[in-house]
Coordinates of C-alpha atoms in Angstrom, one line a residue:
M421 CA 97.6 101.8 166.6
S422 CA 99.9 102.4 163.2
T423 CA 100.4 105.3 161.4
V424 CA 99.6 105.4 157.9
Y425 CA 102.1 107.6 155.6
I426 CA 100.4 109.9 152.6
D427 CA 102.4 111.8 150.2
E428 CA 100.6 113.2 147.2
A429 CA 104.2 114.7 145.3
A430 CA 106.7 111.6 146.0
G431 CA 103.8 108.7 146.8
S432 CA 103.1 105.8 145.1
D433 CA 99.9 103.8 145.3
T434 CA 101.6 101.1 142.8
T435 CA 105.1 100.4 145.1
G436 CA 104.5 101.9 148.4
K437 CA 103.7 100.5 151.9
G438 CA 102.3 103.0 154.2
T439 CA 105.9 103.7 155.6
E440 CA 107.4 107.1 156.0
D441 CA 110.1 105.4 153.9
L442 CA 107.9 104.3 151.3
P443 CA 103.9 106.3 151.4
Y444 CA 100.9 106.2 149.2
Q445 CA 99.8 109.0 147.3
T446 CA 96.5 109.2 147.9
L447 CA 94.1 108.8 150.8
G448 CA 91.6 107.0 149.6
F449 CA 94.2 104.3 148.2
A450 CA 95.3 104.4 152.3
L451 CA 92.3 104.1 153.9
F452 CA 91.3 101.0 151.6
S453 CA 94.5 99.6 152.2
A454 CA 94.9 100.5 156.1
P455 CA 95.5 97.6 158.3
S456 CA 94.0 98.1 160.2
A457 CA 90.4 100.3 161.1
D458 CA 91.9 102.3 164.0
A459 CA 94.5 103.3 161.5
K460 CA 96.3 106.5 162.3
F461 CA 96.6 108.0 159.0
L462 CA 99.2 111.7 158.1
I463 CA 99.7 113.2 154.8
R464 CA 101.5 116.1 153.5
K465 CA 101.6 117.7 149.7
D466 CA 105.3 117.8 149.2
A467 CA 108.6 116.7 150.7
S468 CA 108.7 120.7 151.4
V469 CA 105.8 120.9 154.1
P470 CA 105.7 118.5 157.2
Y471 CA 103.3 115.3 157.5
D472 CA 99.4 116.5 159.0
E473 CA 96.1 114.5 160.2
P474 CA 94.1 115.0 157.1
T475 CA 91.3 117.1 157.6
Q476 CA 86.8 115.7 158.1
S477 CA 86.5 116.7 154.3
S478 CA 89.1 115.7 152.6
L479 CA 88.9 112.1 154.9
K480 CA 84.9 111.9 153.9
K481 CA 85.7 112.3 149.9
A482 CA 88.7 110.0 150.2
K483 CA 86.3 107.2 151.9
K484 CA 84.3 107.1 148.8
T485 CA 87.1 105.8 147.3
A486 CA 88.3 103.8 149.6
D487 CA 84.4 102.1 149.0
G488 CA 84.6 102.1 145.3
L489 CA 88.1 100.1 145.3
E490 CA 86.9 97.7 147.7
K491 CA 83.5 96.6 145.5
K492 CA 86.1 96.5 143.0
R493 CA 88.4 94.3 144.9
K494 CA 85.2 92.7 145.1
K495 CA 84.2 91.8 141.8
Q496 CA 87.3 91.3 140.8
G497 CA 87.2 88.7 143.8
E498 CA 84.5 87.3 142.4
Q499 CA 85.2 87.4 139.1
A500 CA 88.5 84.9 139.6
E501 CA 85.8 82.5 141.3
R502 CA 83.9 82.2 139.0
D503 CA 86.3 82.0 136.8
A504 CA 88.2 79.6 138.2
E505 CA 84.9 77.8 137.6
E506 CA 84.8 78.1 134.5
K507 CA 88.3 76.5 133.7
A508 CA 88.3 73.5 136.3
K509 CA 85.0 72.5 134.3
K510 CA 86.9 73.4 130.7
D511 CA 89.1 71.2 132.3
K512 CA 86.8 68.2 132.6
M513 CA 86.1 68.8 129.8
L514 CA 88.6 68.6 127.8
E515 CA 89.7 65.6 130.2
E516 CA 86.2 63.9 129.0
S517 CA 86.6 64.5 125.6
K518 CA 90.3 62.7 125.2
K519 CA 87.8 59.0 126.0
V520 CA 85.8 59.9 122.7
V521 CA 86.9 58.7 119.5
L522 CA 85.3 59.4 116.1
V523 CA 85.1 56.5 113.6
E524 CA 84.1 56.4 110.6
D525 CA 80.2 55.2 110.1
A526 CA 80.8 52.8 107.3
S527 CA 77.2 52.4 106.6
L528 CA 77.5 55.7 104.7
P529 CA 77.9 57.3 101.5
K530 CA 81.8 56.6 100.4
A531 CA 82.5 60.5 100.6
A532 CA 84.0 61.4 97.0
K533 CA 87.4 63.4 97.0
A534 CA 86.9 66.6 96.1
K535 CA 88.6 70.4 95.9
V536 CA 86.6 73.2 97.6
G537 CA 85.9 74.8 94.6
Q538 CA 85.3 71.8 92.3
L539 CA 82.3 71.1 95.1
T540 CA 78.9 72.9 92.9
E541 CA 78.5 69.6 90.9
L542 CA 78.8 67.3 94.1
R543 CA 75.8 69.0 96.3
S544 CA 73.3 66.8 98.6
K545 CA 75.9 63.9 98.1
R546 CA 78.7 63.3 100.9
V547 CA 82.1 64.3 100.7
R548 CA 86.1 64.9 101.6
V549 CA 87.4 67.5 101.9
S550 CA 91.0 68.9 103.2
G551 CA 92.6 72.8 103.6
W552 CA 92.9 75.0 106.2
V553 CA 91.1 76.1 109.2
H554 CA 90.1 79.9 108.2
R555 CA 87.6 81.1 109.9
L556 CA 86.4 79.7 114.0
R557 CA 83.5 80.4 115.7
Q558 CA 83.3 78.0 118.8
Q559 CA 79.6 78.0 121.3
K560 CA 78.8 75.4 123.3
D561 CA 77.5 72.5 121.3
I562 CA 78.6 74.4 118.1
T563 CA 81.1 74.8 116.0
F564 CA 81.4 76.5 112.9
L565 CA 84.5 76.3 110.5
T566 CA 85.3 77.7 107.3
L567 CA 88.0 75.9 105.1
R568 CA 90.4 77.5 102.7
D569 CA 92.3 75.2 100.8
G570 CA 92.7 77.3 98.2
T571 CA 91.2 77.0 95.1
G572 CA 87.9 77.9 97.7
Y573 CA 86.2 78.3 101.2
L574 CA 82.9 75.9 102.5
Q575 CA 81.3 76.7 105.7
A576 CA 80.9 73.9 107.9
V577 CA 79.7 72.8 111.2
L578 CA 80.5 70.3 113.8
S579 CA 77.4 69.0 116.6
G580 CA 76.7 66.6 118.8
T581 CA 79.4 63.7 119.3
V582 CA 82.5 65.7 116.1
N583 CA 82.4 68.3 118.2
Q584 CA 82.5 66.8 121.9
T585 CA 86.0 65.8 121.1
Y586 CA 89.5 66.9 122.4
E587 CA 90.7 68.2 118.8
A588 CA 87.0 70.1 118.7
L589 CA 88.1 71.7 121.8
T590 CA 91.3 72.5 121.4
L591 CA 90.8 73.0 117.6
T592 CA 92.4 76.6 116.1
I593 CA 93.1 78.9 113.2
E594 CA 95.5 77.8 109.8
S595 CA 95.4 74.4 111.3
T596 CA 95.0 71.7 108.9
V597 CA 92.2 69.0 108.6
E598 CA 90.1 66.8 106.6
L599 CA 86.8 67.5 107.0
T600 CA 83.6 64.4 105.8
G601 CA 80.0 64.9 105.5
L602 CA 76.9 65.6 103.4
L603 CA 77.1 68.3 101.3
Q604 CA 73.6 70.6 101.1
A605 CA 73.3 73.8 98.8
V606 CA 72.1 76.8 101.8
P607 CA 68.3 77.6 102.2
E608 CA 67.0 80.7 100.8
G609 CA 67.8 84.0 101.9
K610 CA 70.7 82.5 104.1
T611 CA 74.4 83.1 102.4
A612 CA 77.7 81.1 102.4
P613 CA 80.9 80.6 100.2
G614 CA 80.1 78.6 96.9
G615 CA 76.0 78.9 98.4
H616 CA 77.0 75.4 100.3
E617 CA 77.6 74.4 103.5
L618 CA 78.9 70.7 105.0
T619 CA 77.8 69.1 108.1
V620 CA 80.6 67.3 109.2
D621 CA 80.2 63.3 110.5
Y622 CA 83.2 62.1 110.7
W623 CA 86.7 64.4 110.4
K624 CA 90.6 65.1 111.8
V625 CA 92.9 66.9 112.4
I626 CA 96.0 66.7 109.7
G627 CA 98.6 69.7 111.2
A628 CA 97.6 71.4 114.9
A629 CA 98.1 75.4 114.4
P630 CA 99.4 77.1 118.0
G631 CA 97.1 78.5 120.4
A632 CA 96.9 81.0 122.7
E633 CA 100.7 83.3 122.0
D634 CA 101.8 81.9 118.9
A635 CA 98.3 81.7 117.3
F636 CA 98.2 83.0 114.3
T637 CA 96.1 86.0 115.0
N638 CA 98.2 87.3 117.4
R639 CA 101.9 86.6 115.6
L640 CA 99.6 88.3 112.5
N641 CA 96.5 91.4 112.2
E642 CA 95.0 93.7 110.2
K643 CA 97.5 96.0 112.9
S644 CA 100.7 95.1 112.1
D645 CA 103.6 96.8 111.6
P646 CA 104.5 97.8 108.1
S647 CA 107.5 96.2 108.6
I648 CA 106.6 92.7 110.6
L649 CA 103.3 91.7 107.5
A650 CA 107.0 92.1 105.2
D651 CA 108.9 89.5 107.3
L652 CA 105.8 87.4 107.5
R653 CA 105.1 87.7 104.3
H654 CA 104.5 83.6 104.1
L655 CA 101.5 84.6 106.5
V656 CA 100.0 87.2 104.8
L657 CA 99.5 85.2 102.0
R658 CA 97.0 83.5 103.9
G659 CA 94.4 86.2 104.2
E660 CA 91.0 86.3 101.4
T661 CA 92.8 89.9 100.6
A662 CA 96.5 89.0 99.7
S663 CA 96.0 85.6 98.0
S664 CA 92.7 87.8 95.7
V665 CA 95.6 89.4 94.0
L666 CA 98.3 86.7 93.4
R667 CA 94.7 85.1 92.0
L668 CA 93.7 87.6 90.0
R669 CA 97.9 88.1 88.9
S670 CA 97.7 84.9 87.6
A671 CA 94.5 85.2 85.1
L672 CA 96.2 88.5 84.3
L673 CA 99.2 86.4 82.9
D674 CA 97.5 83.3 81.3
A675 CA 95.1 86.2 79.9
F676 CA 98.1 88.2 78.3
R677 CA 99.2 84.8 76.8
Q678 CA 95.6 84.2 75.5
T679 CA 96.2 87.8 73.8
Y680 CA 99.8 87.0 72.5
A681 CA 98.7 84.3 70.7
K682 CA 95.6 86.3 69.0
H683 CA 97.9 88.4 67.5
S684 CA 100.6 85.4 66.3
C685 CA 103.3 86.8 69.2
L686 CA 105.2 83.4 70.6
E687 CA 106.6 83.0 73.7
V688 CA 109.9 82.6 74.9
N689 CA 112.7 82.3 78.0
P690 CA 116.0 84.6 77.2
P691 CA 118.9 84.5 79.9
C692 CA 118.2 86.3 83.5
L693 CA 122.2 85.9 83.2
V694 CA 123.9 88.7 80.9
Q695 CA 127.2 90.4 80.6
T696 CA 125.6 93.7 78.0
M697 CA 123.6 96.4 79.7
V698 CA 120.8 97.7 78.7
E699 CA 119.3 100.6 80.9
G700 CA 122.9 101.7 81.5
G701 CA 125.5 100.3 84.1
A702 CA 124.1 102.2 87.9
T703 CA 120.8 100.2 87.8
L704 CA 123.0 96.1 87.6
F705 CA 123.7 93.8 90.4
Q706 CA 126.8 92.1 89.0
L707 CA 128.3 88.5 90.2
N708 CA 131.0 87.0 89.1
Y709 CA 130.4 84.3 86.6
Y710 CA 132.2 81.3 86.5
G711 CA 135.6 84.5 87.2
Q712 CA 133.9 86.6 84.3
P713 CA 132.0 89.6 85.1
A714 CA 128.6 89.1 84.4
F715 CA 124.8 91.3 85.2
L716 CA 121.1 90.0 86.3
T717 CA 119.6 91.3 83.5
Q718 CA 117.4 94.5 82.9
S719 CA 116.1 93.6 80.6
S720 CA 115.2 90.7 78.3
Q721 CA 114.6 93.2 75.1
L722 CA 118.4 92.6 73.2
Y723 CA 118.1 89.0 73.5
L724 CA 114.6 89.4 71.6
E725 CA 115.6 91.0 69.1
T726 CA 117.9 88.9 67.7
C727 CA 114.3 86.2 67.6
L728 CA 112.2 88.6 65.0
P729 CA 114.0 87.2 62.2
S730 CA 113.6 83.6 62.7
L731 CA 110.4 83.3 65.1
G732 CA 108.9 86.2 63.9
D733 CA 107.4 88.8 66.9
V734 CA 107.9 87.0 70.6
F735 CA 106.9 88.6 74.1
C736 CA 108.5 87.0 77.1
V737 CA 107.2 87.2 81.4
Q738 CA 109.8 87.4 82.8
E739 CA 112.1 88.6 86.2
S740 CA 114.3 92.0 85.5
F741 CA 116.4 93.3 87.7
R742 CA 117.2 97.3 88.3
A743 CA 119.9 98.0 91.4
E744 CA 118.5 101.7 92.1
N745 CA 117.6 102.7 95.3
S746 CA 114.1 103.1 95.4
H747 CA 111.9 103.2 97.4
T748 CA 108.5 104.5 95.9
R749 CA 105.9 102.8 95.8
R750 CA 106.0 102.0 92.1
H751 CA 109.4 100.7 91.8
L752 CA 110.5 96.9 93.3
A753 CA 114.3 96.2 92.7
E754 CA 112.9 92.7 91.2
Y755 CA 109.9 92.9 88.9
T756 CA 108.1 90.5 86.8
H757 CA 108.9 91.8 83.5
L758 CA 106.9 91.5 80.3
E759 CA 107.9 92.1 77.0
A760 CA 107.6 91.7 73.4
E761 CA 109.5 92.5 70.0
L762 CA 107.2 93.3 66.6
A763 CA 108.7 93.6 63.6
F764 CA 108.0 95.0 60.4
L765 CA 105.6 98.0 62.0
T766 CA 105.5 102.0 62.4
F767 CA 106.1 103.6 65.1
E768 CA 101.5 104.4 65.9
E769 CA 101.2 100.5 65.0
L770 CA 103.3 100.1 68.0
M771 CA 101.1 101.8 70.3
D772 CA 98.6 100.6 68.2
H773 CA 99.5 97.7 69.0
I774 CA 100.2 98.4 72.9
E775 CA 96.7 99.2 73.6
A776 CA 95.2 96.4 72.2
V777 CA 97.1 94.0 73.9
I778 CA 96.0 96.2 77.3
C779 CA 92.0 96.1 76.5
E780 CA 91.2 92.5 75.2
S781 CA 93.7 91.5 78.4
V782 CA 91.0 93.3 80.4
D783 CA 88.1 92.4 78.4
I784 CA 89.6 88.2 78.7
L785 CA 89.9 89.3 82.7
L786 CA 85.7 90.9 82.5
A787 CA 84.2 88.3 80.6
N788 CA 85.6 85.3 82.9
P789 CA 83.0 85.7 86.0
A790 CA 85.2 83.9 88.5
T791 CA 88.1 87.1 88.0
A792 CA 85.7 89.6 87.2
T793 CA 84.7 88.9 91.3
L794 CA 87.8 89.4 92.1
I795 CA 88.3 92.7 90.5
K796 CA 84.9 93.8 92.3
Q797 CA 86.4 92.3 96.0
L798 CA 89.9 94.4 95.0
N799 CA 88.2 97.7 93.2
P800 CA 85.0 98.3 93.1
N801 CA 84.6 101.4 90.8
F802 CA 87.1 99.1 88.0
V803 CA 85.9 100.4 84.3
A804 CA 87.6 99.0 81.6
P805 CA 89.6 101.4 80.2
A806 CA 88.2 103.3 76.9
R807 CA 89.6 103.3 72.7
P808 CA 91.7 104.9 72.3
F809 CA 94.0 106.3 74.8
I810 CA 95.5 109.8 74.7
R811 CA 98.2 110.7 72.9
L812 CA 100.5 112.7 74.5
S813 CA 103.9 114.3 73.0
Y814 CA 107.0 115.2 75.0
S815 CA 106.6 118.5 74.2
D816 CA 103.1 119.3 75.2
A817 CA 103.6 117.7 78.5
I818 CA 106.2 120.0 78.9
T819 CA 103.9 123.0 78.0
W820 CA 100.7 121.1 80.2
L821 CA 102.6 121.2 83.6
N822 CA 103.6 124.9 83.1
E823 CA 99.7 125.4 82.3
H824 CA 99.1 123.8 85.4
G825 CA 101.5 124.5 87.8
I826 CA 102.8 121.3 88.4
K827 CA 106.3 122.1 88.8
H828 CA 109.8 120.0 89.7
P829 CA 113.3 121.0 91.8
E830 CA 115.6 122.8 90.2
E831 CA 119.0 120.8 90.0
D832 CA 122.9 122.1 89.4
A833 CA 125.3 120.6 87.1
E834 CA 125.9 117.0 89.1
G835 CA 122.1 116.4 89.7
N836 CA 122.1 117.5 93.3
V837 CA 118.9 119.8 94.3
I838 CA 119.1 123.5 94.8
K839 CA 117.4 124.1 98.3
D840 CA 115.5 128.1 98.3
A841 CA 116.7 130.9 101.2
D842 CA 114.6 128.9 104.2
G843 CA 116.8 125.3 103.4
K844 CA 113.6 123.7 100.8
D845 CA 113.2 122.7 97.6
K846 CA 114.0 125.1 95.1
M847 CA 111.2 124.5 93.1
V848 CA 111.1 125.7 88.7
E849 CA 108.7 125.0 85.4
H850 CA 109.6 121.9 83.1
R851 CA 111.5 122.8 80.0
V852 CA 112.2 120.7 77.7
G853 CA 115.5 118.9 77.8
D854 CA 114.4 118.1 82.0
D855 CA 113.2 114.3 82.7
I856 CA 109.6 114.7 84.2
A857 CA 109.9 113.7 87.6
E858 CA 107.7 110.7 89.4
A859 CA 105.5 113.2 91.2
A860 CA 105.0 115.5 87.8
E861 CA 104.0 112.3 85.7
R862 CA 101.8 110.2 87.7
Q863 CA 100.3 114.1 88.9
M864 CA 99.4 114.5 85.7
T865 CA 98.5 111.6 85.1
D866 CA 95.6 111.3 88.1
I867 CA 94.3 115.2 86.7
I868 CA 93.8 113.3 83.3
G869 CA 92.6 110.3 84.8
K870 CA 92.8 108.6 81.6
P871 CA 95.4 105.7 79.9
V872 CA 97.7 108.7 78.5
F873 CA 100.5 107.4 75.6
L874 CA 103.7 110.3 76.9
H875 CA 105.4 109.9 72.9
G876 CA 108.5 111.3 71.8
F877 CA 111.3 112.3 74.5
P878 CA 114.9 113.3 73.2
A879 CA 117.6 111.7 72.8
E880 CA 119.6 112.3 75.7
L881 CA 116.6 110.5 77.9
K882 CA 116.2 107.5 76.6
A883 CA 118.3 104.0 76.2
F884 CA 121.3 104.2 72.5
Y885 CA 119.2 101.3 71.5
M886 CA 115.9 104.2 70.4
K887 CA 115.1 106.0 66.7
K888 CA 114.7 108.9 66.7
I889 CA 112.0 110.6 65.2
P890 CA 113.3 111.2 60.8
G891 CA 113.6 115.0 59.3
Q892 CA 114.7 116.2 63.0
T893 CA 116.3 120.1 62.4
G894 CA 116.3 121.3 65.6
K895 CA 118.7 121.4 68.3
T896 CA 116.6 118.8 70.5
V897 CA 116.4 115.2 69.4
F898 CA 113.4 113.5 69.5
T899 CA 112.8 110.1 70.0
E900 CA 110.3 107.2 68.3
S901 CA 109.4 106.3 72.4
C902 CA 106.5 105.8 74.2
D903 CA 105.6 105.8 78.1
L904 CA 102.5 104.2 78.8
L905 CA 100.6 105.9 82.5
M906 CA 98.1 105.2 84.3
P907 CA 95.7 107.1 86.6
N908 CA 96.7 105.6 90.5
V909 CA 100.2 104.7 89.3
G910 CA 102.3 106.1 86.9
E911 CA 104.1 104.9 84.4
I912 CA 103.6 100.4 83.4
V913 CA 104.8 100.6 79.7
G914 CA 107.9 101.7 78.2
G915 CA 108.4 100.5 74.5
S916 CA 110.4 102.6 71.5
M917 CA 110.7 102.0 67.7
R918 CA 115.0 100.8 68.0
I919 CA 117.4 101.8 65.6
A920 CA 117.7 99.4 62.7
D921 CA 120.4 101.1 60.4
Y922 CA 123.7 99.3 60.8
D923 CA 126.0 102.7 60.8
E924 CA 123.8 104.6 62.9
L925 CA 123.5 102.4 66.0
I926 CA 127.4 102.0 65.5
A927 CA 127.7 105.4 66.0
A928 CA 125.2 105.2 69.1
Y929 CA 127.2 103.0 71.0
K930 CA 130.3 105.3 70.3
R931 CA 127.8 108.5 71.5
E932 CA 127.4 106.2 74.8
G933 CA 131.2 105.8 75.2
I934 CA 129.8 101.6 74.4
D935 CA 132.2 98.6 73.6
P936 CA 130.1 97.2 71.2
T937 CA 132.4 94.1 70.8
G938 CA 130.1 92.4 73.9
Y939 CA 126.8 93.3 71.4
Y940 CA 128.2 92.2 68.7
W941 CA 125.5 89.8 68.4
Y942 CA 123.0 92.3 68.8
T943 CA 124.4 94.2 65.8
D944 CA 124.7 91.5 63.9
Q945 CA 120.5 91.8 63.6
R946 CA 121.2 94.5 60.7
K947 CA 124.2 92.7 58.9
Y948 CA 122.0 90.2 58.5
G949 CA 118.7 91.6 57.0
T950 CA 117.9 94.6 59.0
C951 CA 113.8 95.8 59.5
E952 CA 111.8 98.6 61.0
H953 CA 110.8 97.1 64.2
G954 CA 109.7 98.0 67.9
G955 CA 109.2 96.8 71.1
Y956 CA 108.4 97.4 74.8
G957 CA 108.3 96.7 78.0
L958 CA 105.0 96.4 81.0
G959 CA 105.1 95.8 84.6
V960 CA 103.4 93.4 84.9
E961 CA 103.1 94.1 88.9
R962 CA 102.2 98.4 88.2
L963 CA 99.8 97.3 86.1
L964 CA 97.8 94.8 88.4
A965 CA 98.6 97.9 91.1
W966 CA 95.9 99.6 88.3
L967 CA 93.7 97.0 88.0
A968 CA 93.5 95.9 91.5
N969 CA 93.9 99.4 93.2
R970 CA 96.7 99.0 95.4
Y971 CA 98.5 102.0 96.9
T972 CA 102.2 99.9 96.3
V973 CA 103.7 97.7 93.5
R974 CA 105.0 94.8 97.0
E975 CA 101.9 93.9 97.7
C976 CA 101.3 92.2 93.5
S977 CA 103.8 90.6 93.9
L978 CA 104.2 86.7 95.9
Y979 CA 108.1 88.2 98.1
P980 CA 108.8 91.3 96.7
R981 CA 112.3 92.8 96.9
W982 CA 113.2 96.5 98.0
P983 CA 116.9 98.1 98.9
G984 CA 116.8 96.5 102.5
R985 CA 114.9 93.2 101.6
A986 CA 115.6 90.2 100.4
T987 CA 113.6 88.1 102.9
P988 CA 111.8 86.0 103.8

């Protein structure tokens, strides 16, 4: 007679053997695992008491547990048999499928090669399309798949012989395929992308995607960690949401170009490599340019100003780079900067222009059924902004923030946040001269719930080239500058009138400690026929985040760059 040991404290039903050295943990599992029917069982609560025979009541209870484990074992065995039979059947089917060779029927009408987005005019005809398997549902005798080629989505059906090939039985998501067949409108009451469906009569795999552990859906899914999503951005782009955002981005830039043409603004292409700074040296990416110091541009503004005398009002769509160690949801180290400079206008006219460009571009998007659908898909509650935009002076904004109890962390002379007795940031009311922080600015915008022009900032908070409001006599000098704030995003545009007077610009260089020598080409604009002029920069990703209701601007860039992220 064998003896089986159970230690409820130190034993294990996973690694235990029922011996005195390796006891089980539960009596139920011991009964289930007993080597013989007449085995003797000894049990103890823990090592402080000796082993003893179990009581009849505990044996009765454990017997139920053991019976349950036995039923589970039998069920698992039966399932294993079924799985083995199913695998054998599938293996046989796969072997048989290798004998099926598809040949295109030469008696059928010649197929018209087309992109998915161009199929509407080809209904009731035989077509040939290529793309990626976006969705896949395989049944016993039929396969339903959605094809994606970048221009749209197409529902296709494989049945009969075309569904019996080895390629059909092993097809995986994201494989590239060529499908040929009859395109027909879907019956009334049913839906499909584009309103039609392809019945495939011939097809082939161009590039098979892996399955099993390396399958696309295993590498990337809705629950993937943000860092994995960033590493696999090249795969994220294949998703419907990411591709829709980028498609809308393209349409947005096209709408801007149409609007600028309407406003007689010419597009130019300034350099990305520069030797002068625009927004302060602390945010510059420096590099060695053939032995000379150079930087990645923060803004193309200075170059755009030089175009005014020859080309008139101009704009550019250019990458800008800011070396800020900022990880907020609205900051990127590299972003698309839409900038414009305009001559012979007033500050009020500048804000009117910014408002018009944004509203007219949005109107173009909403008037196009395709882009209107994208906006509705990404941002179902989007409503075009009403004009005119609210205009709030910096001083009035300070008053508004204090009236609404919105405070900011107090800083010492070195810019360090002061802590209170509990170690928390000491929060104080805003005062004229304070730089309104991003959090307060966004909170104010979200409460107002409409686009807001914040204007008239103190000179010490703004760049050297910004024009001061004429006729000021107070201690604080304000500038003809503005930020356009949008709900849920915050600032999307920063603009100002530029200093037009030569002597005033020279004084601004001196005040900021800037050597004017390297800026000779910029200063010359005031020397050879100056004029009142102004301009602005718009963050394309920020505007797109507002338009498409994205939580972060990182979703609005093809391959976003932020501190620590320069891949893929």
